[in-house]
PDB file of C-alpha atoms in Angstrom:
ATOM      1  CA  MET H  25     -58.119  55.888 -19.876  1.00  0.00           C
ATOM      2  CA  ARG H  26     -58.560  59.864 -20.907  1.00  0.00           C
ATOM      3  CA  LYS H  27     -56.324  62.259 -19.556  1.00  0.00           C
ATOM      4  CA  LEU H  28     -57.961  64.558 -17.049  1.00  0.00           C
ATOM      5  CA  ILE H  29     -56.250  67.661 -18.655  1.00  0.00           C
ATOM      6  CA  GLU H  30     -54.508  67.910 -21.725  1.00  0.00           C
ATOM      7  CA  ARG H  31     -52.237  70.888 -22.655  1.00  0.00           C
ATOM      8  CA  ARG H  32     -52.665  72.376 -26.247  1.00  0.00           C
ATOM      9  CA  ALA H  33     -49.823  74.066 -27.959  1.00  0.00           C
ATOM     10  CA  ALA H  34     -51.179  77.325 -27.827  1.00  0.00           C
ATOM     11  CA  GLY H  35     -51.355  76.921 -23.766  1.00  0.00           C
ATOM     12  CA  THR H  36     -54.882  76.600 -23.372  1.00  0.00           C
ATOM     13  CA  VAL H  37     -56.376  73.779 -21.109  1.00  0.00           C
ATOM     14  CA  GLN H  38     -58.599  71.002 -22.452  1.00  0.00           C
ATOM     15  CA  LEU H  39     -61.100  69.680 -19.738  1.00  0.00           C
ATOM     16  CA  ASP H  40     -62.366  66.109 -19.871  1.00  0.00           C
ATOM     17  CA  ALA H  41     -66.071  65.599 -19.985  1.00  0.00           C
ATOM     18  CA  ALA H  42     -67.057  65.707 -16.360  1.00  0.00           C
ATOM     19  CA  LEU H  43     -65.163  68.817 -15.531  1.00  0.00           C
ATOM     20  CA  ARG H  44     -66.441  70.566 -18.557  1.00  0.00           C
ATOM     21  CA  PHE H  45     -70.087  69.421 -17.525  1.00  0.00           C
ATOM     22  CA  MET H  46     -68.910  70.619 -13.779  1.00  0.00           C
ATOM     23  CA  ARG H  47     -67.866  73.901 -15.162  1.00  0.00           C
ATOM     24  CA  VAL H  48     -71.209  74.389 -16.889  1.00  0.00           C
ATOM     25  CA  VAL H  49     -73.166  73.708 -13.667  1.00  0.00           C
ATOM     26  CA  TRP H  50     -71.467  76.194 -11.869  1.00  0.00           C
ATOM     27  CA  SER H  51     -71.905  78.780 -14.363  1.00  0.00           C
ATOM     28  CA  LEU H  52     -75.617  77.799 -14.677  1.00  0.00           C
ATOM     29  CA  GLU H  53     -76.205  78.180 -10.529  1.00  0.00           C
ATOM     30  CA  HIS H  54     -73.927  81.434 -10.850  1.00  0.00           C
ATOM     31  CA  ALA H  55     -76.492  82.808 -13.447  1.00  0.00           C
ATOM     32  CA  VAL H  56     -79.481  81.455 -11.717  1.00  0.00           C
ATOM     33  CA  GLN H  57     -78.472  83.044  -8.357  1.00  0.00           C
ATOM     34  CA  SER H  58     -77.568  86.526 -10.000  1.00  0.00           C
ATOM     35  CA  THR H  59     -81.005  86.268 -11.730  1.00  0.00           C
ATOM     36  CA  SER H  60     -82.877  85.496  -8.513  1.00  0.00           C
ATOM     37  CA  LYS H  61     -81.314  88.400  -7.144  1.00  0.00           C
ATOM     38  CA  ARG H  62     -82.425  90.612  -9.992  1.00  0.00           C
ATOM     39  CA  MET H  63     -86.120  89.327  -9.725  1.00  0.00           C
ATOM     40  CA  GLU H  64     -86.198  89.899  -6.212  1.00  0.00           C
ATOM     41  CA  ARG H  65     -85.292  93.811  -7.032  1.00  0.00           C
ATOM     42  CA  ALA H  66     -87.531  93.811 -10.031  1.00  0.00           C
ATOM     43  CA  ILE H  67     -90.757  91.974  -8.822  1.00  0.00           C
ATOM     44  CA  GLY H  68     -90.073  91.557  -5.222  1.00  0.00           C
ATOM     45  CA  VAL H  69     -89.784  87.842  -4.917  1.00  0.00           C
ATOM     46  CA  THR H  70     -86.594  85.693  -5.656  1.00  0.00           C
ATOM     47  CA  GLY H  71     -86.371  82.485  -8.161  1.00  0.00           C
ATOM     48  CA  PRO H  72     -86.982  79.917  -5.826  1.00  0.00           C
ATOM     49  CA  GLN H  73     -90.016  81.934  -4.098  1.00  0.00           C
ATOM     50  CA  ARG H  74     -91.245  82.797  -7.568  1.00  0.00           C
ATOM     51  CA  LEU H  75     -91.139  79.020  -8.158  1.00  0.00           C
ATOM     52  CA  ALA H  76     -93.400  78.223  -5.058  1.00  0.00           C
ATOM     53  CA  ILE H  77     -95.769  80.739  -6.354  1.00  0.00           C
ATOM     54  CA  ARG H  78     -95.861  79.238  -9.681  1.00  0.00           C
ATOM     55  CA  VAL H  79     -96.632  75.724  -8.086  1.00  0.00           C
ATOM     56  CA  VAL H  80     -99.194  76.615  -5.553  1.00  0.00           C
ATOM     57  CA  GLY H  81    -100.853  78.944  -8.233  1.00  0.00           C
ATOM     58  CA  THR H  82    -101.207  75.684 -10.570  1.00  0.00           C
ATOM     59  CA  MET H  83    -102.073  73.438  -7.198  1.00  0.00           C
ATOM     60  CA  PRO H  84    -104.389  75.707  -5.022  1.00  0.00           C
ATOM     61  CA  GLY H  85    -104.780  73.746  -1.271  1.00  0.00           C
ATOM     62  CA  ILE H  86    -101.037  71.883  -1.738  1.00  0.00           C
ATOM     63  CA  THR H  87     -99.675  71.195   1.547  1.00  0.00           C
ATOM     64  CA  PRO H  88     -96.382  72.153   2.440  1.00  0.00           C
ATOM     65  CA  ALA H  89     -94.912  68.816   2.663  1.00  0.00           C
ATOM     66  CA  GLU H  90     -96.310  68.184  -0.961  1.00  0.00           C
ATOM     67  CA  LEU H  91     -94.619  71.350  -2.060  1.00  0.00           C
ATOM     68  CA  ALA H  92     -91.653  70.244  -0.437  1.00  0.00           C
ATOM     69  CA  ARG H  93     -91.557  67.217  -2.367  1.00  0.00           C
ATOM     70  CA  THR H  94     -92.716  68.524  -5.724  1.00  0.00           C
ATOM     71  CA  LEU H  95     -90.045  71.126  -5.388  1.00  0.00           C
ATOM     72  CA  HIS H  96     -87.516  68.349  -4.397  1.00  0.00           C
ATOM     73  CA  LEU H  97     -86.191  70.437  -1.466  1.00  0.00           C
ATOM     74  CA  ASP H  98     -85.959  70.070   2.465  1.00  0.00           C
ATOM     75  CA  PRO H  99     -89.166  70.737   4.304  1.00  0.00           C
ATOM     76  CA  SER H 100     -87.270  73.366   6.354  1.00  0.00           C
ATOM     77  CA  THR H 101     -86.264  74.969   3.160  1.00  0.00           C
ATOM     78  CA  VAL H 102     -89.326  75.320   1.751  1.00  0.00           C
ATOM     79  CA  SER H 103     -90.768  76.508   5.323  1.00  0.00           C
ATOM     80  CA  GLY H 104     -88.523  79.573   4.921  1.00  0.00           C
ATOM     81  CA  VAL H 105     -89.647  80.245   1.639  1.00  0.00           C
ATOM     82  CA  LEU H 106     -93.666  80.123   2.949  1.00  0.00           C
ATOM     83  CA  ARG H 107     -92.701  82.437   5.767  1.00  0.00           C
ATOM     84  CA  ARG H 108     -91.052  84.784   3.514  1.00  0.00           C
ATOM     85  CA  LEU H 109     -93.960  84.698   1.077  1.00  0.00           C
ATOM     86  CA  ALA H 110     -96.631  84.861   3.655  1.00  0.00           C
ATOM     87  CA  ALA H 111     -94.836  88.103   5.265  1.00  0.00           C
ATOM     88  CA  LYS H 112     -95.149  89.575   1.794  1.00  0.00           C
ATOM     89  CA  LYS H 113     -98.660  88.803   1.875  1.00  0.00           C
ATOM     90  CA  LEU H 114     -98.368  86.599  -1.166  1.00  0.00           C
ATOM     91  CA  ILE H 115     -99.663  83.091   0.139  1.00  0.00           C
ATOM     92  CA  VAL H 116    -102.084  82.273   2.720  1.00  0.00           C
ATOM     93  CA  ARG H 117    -102.025  79.373   4.815  1.00  0.00           C
ATOM     94  CA  ASP H 118    -105.450  77.942   5.648  1.00  0.00           C
ATOM     95  CA  SER H 119    -106.188  75.117   7.785  1.00  0.00           C
ATOM     96  CA  ASP H 120    -107.691  71.997   6.009  1.00  0.00           C
ATOM     97  CA  PRO H 121    -111.395  71.561   6.939  1.00  0.00           C
ATOM     98  CA  ALA H 122    -110.989  67.863   7.017  1.00  0.00           C
ATOM     99  CA  ASP H 123    -107.928  68.442   9.393  1.00  0.00           C
ATOM    100  CA  ARG H 124    -107.271  71.123  11.351  1.00  0.00           C
ATOM    101  CA  ARG H 125    -103.340  70.222  12.002  1.00  0.00           C
ATOM    102  CA  GLN H 126    -103.081  70.081   8.320  1.00  0.00           C
ATOM    103  CA  VAL H 127    -102.412  73.605   6.309  1.00  0.00           C
ATOM    104  CA  ARG H 128    -103.216  74.308   2.721  1.00  0.00           C
ATOM    105  CA  LEU H 129    -101.766  76.839   0.741  1.00  0.00           C
ATOM    106  CA  ARG H 130    -103.110  79.279  -1.486  1.00  0.00           C
ATOM    107  CA  LEU H 131    -102.305  82.629  -3.411  1.00  0.00           C
ATOM    108  CA  THR H 132    -103.532  85.808  -2.273  1.00  0.00           C
ATOM    109  CA  ALA H 133    -104.660  88.020  -4.753  1.00  0.00           C
ATOM    110  CA  LYS H 134    -101.270  90.097  -4.501  1.00  0.00           C
ATOM    111  CA  GLY H 135     -99.684  86.548  -5.187  1.00  0.00           C
ATOM    112  CA  GLY H 136    -101.660  86.028  -8.258  1.00  0.00           C
ATOM    113  CA  LYS H 137    -100.247  88.906  -9.695  1.00  0.00           C
ATOM    114  CA  VAL H 138     -96.597  87.676  -9.411  1.00  0.00           C
ATOM    115  CA  ASN H 139     -98.082  84.289 -10.693  1.00  0.00           C
ATOM    116  CA  ARG H 140     -98.232  85.521 -14.333  1.00  0.00           C
ATOM    117  CA  PRO H 141     -96.252  82.949 -16.669  1.00  0.00           C
ATOM    118  CA  SER H 142     -92.930  83.869 -17.924  1.00  0.00           C
ATOM    119  CA  ARG H 143     -92.367  87.047 -16.306  1.00  0.00           C
ATOM    120  CA  THR H 144     -89.652  89.022 -18.657  1.00  0.00           C
ATOM    121  CA  GLY H 145     -86.446  88.557 -16.828  1.00  0.00           C
ATOM    122  CA  SER H 146     -87.227  85.770 -14.803  1.00  0.00           C
ATOM    123  CA  VAL H 147     -85.406  82.644 -14.468  1.00  0.00           C
ATOM    124  CA  GLU H 148     -88.726  80.886 -16.105  1.00  0.00           C
ATOM    125  CA  SER H 149     -88.757  83.139 -18.936  1.00  0.00           C
ATOM    126  CA  ALA H 150     -85.158  82.449 -20.089  1.00  0.00           C
ATOM    127  CA  ILE H 151     -85.805  78.415 -19.463  1.00  0.00           C
ATOM    128  CA  ARG H 152     -89.081  78.941 -21.608  1.00  0.00           C
ATOM    129  CA  ALA H 153     -87.086  80.640 -24.173  1.00  0.00           C
ATOM    130  CA  THR H 154     -83.957  78.438 -24.523  1.00  0.00           C
ATOM    131  CA  LEU H 155     -86.460  75.158 -24.204  1.00  0.00           C
ATOM    132  CA  ALA H 156     -88.262  76.557 -27.064  1.00  0.00           C
ATOM    133  CA  THR H 157     -85.038  76.092 -29.222  1.00  0.00           C
ATOM    134  CA  PHE H 158     -84.591  72.497 -28.599  1.00  0.00           C
ATOM    135  CA  PRO H 159     -86.632  69.468 -29.797  1.00  0.00           C
ATOM    136  CA  ASP H 160     -88.313  67.668 -27.094  1.00  0.00           C
ATOM    137  CA  ALA H 161     -86.041  64.605 -27.063  1.00  0.00           C
ATOM    138  CA  LYS H 162     -83.062  66.446 -26.380  1.00  0.00           C
ATOM    139  CA  ILE H 163     -84.778  68.532 -23.623  1.00  0.00           C
ATOM    140  CA  ARG H 164     -85.991  64.772 -21.957  1.00  0.00           C
ATOM    141  CA  ALA H 165     -82.146  63.872 -22.205  1.00  0.00           C
ATOM    142  CA  ALA H 166     -81.099  66.929 -20.369  1.00  0.00           C
ATOM    143  CA  VAL H 167     -83.752  66.477 -17.823  1.00  0.00           C
ATOM    144  CA  GLU H 168     -82.796  62.981 -17.471  1.00  0.00           C
ATOM    145  CA  VAL H 169     -79.101  64.013 -17.181  1.00  0.00           C
ATOM    146  CA  ILE H 170     -79.615  66.766 -14.669  1.00  0.00           C
ATOM    147  CA  GLU H 171     -82.100  64.496 -12.467  1.00  0.00           C
ATOM    148  CA  ARG H 172     -79.836  61.576 -12.431  1.00  0.00           C
ATOM    149  CA  LEU H 173     -76.694  63.784 -11.163  1.00  0.00           C
ATOM    150  CA  SER H 174     -79.358  65.579  -8.697  1.00  0.00           C
ATOM    151  CA  ALA H 175     -80.269  62.428  -7.173  1.00  0.00           C
ATOM    152  CA  GLU H 176     -76.442  60.891  -7.436  1.00  0.00           C
ATOM    153  CA  LEU H 177     -75.241  64.193  -5.402  1.00  0.00           C
ATOM    154  CA  SER H 178     -78.403  63.707  -2.923  1.00  0.00           C
ATOM    155  CA  SER H 179     -77.200  60.345  -2.212  1.00  0.00           C
ATOM    156  CA  SER H 180     -73.677  60.987  -1.718  1.00  0.00           C
ATOM    157  CA  PRO H 181     -72.191  59.904   1.738  1.00  0.00           C
ATOM    158  CA  GLY H 182     -72.551  62.692   4.679  1.00  0.00           C
ATOM    159  CA  ARG H 183     -75.572  63.906   2.681  1.00  0.00           C
ATOM    160  CA  ARG H 184     -79.243  63.594   4.114  1.00  0.00           C
ATOM    161  CA  ARG H 185     -82.015  62.861   1.000  1.00  0.00           C
ATOM    162  CA  PRO H 186     -84.504  65.216   0.720  1.00  0.00           C
ATOM    163  CA  ALA H 187     -88.266  64.297   1.603  1.00  0.00           C
TER     164      ALA H 187
END
């Protein structure tokens, strides 16, 4: 079994694969959050709000529940995002003509302007630029690792699985 931490002669610490991966995940989470805050100042929406706008723009008429499943988020989290986007007049909630209890989402004209692909300085633009430097097989492998890790964390004891 590998040692958890090995001390090198120079006094640096060598972390095992799990701890190195965890360090990178935390670094990524911090970078995403920082970029999201900058996006809000620059374009008026956070990273999660922009992702919701991009999905609604791609799938006009999507329901809030479908959006939550698509984003792998709890419906209550998506509800808060949608409330803020509606307050900013970026999305509209329309009643479904076939079932008035059902709500369908669409972008407003103002939301359509925010929906432009790969805005410079966005999380999306950084991801697109990074993905462009890797072959598809490596991207698929990275997605598989992240999805499996997300599923493992979501099914941990005491954690409710997202809808």
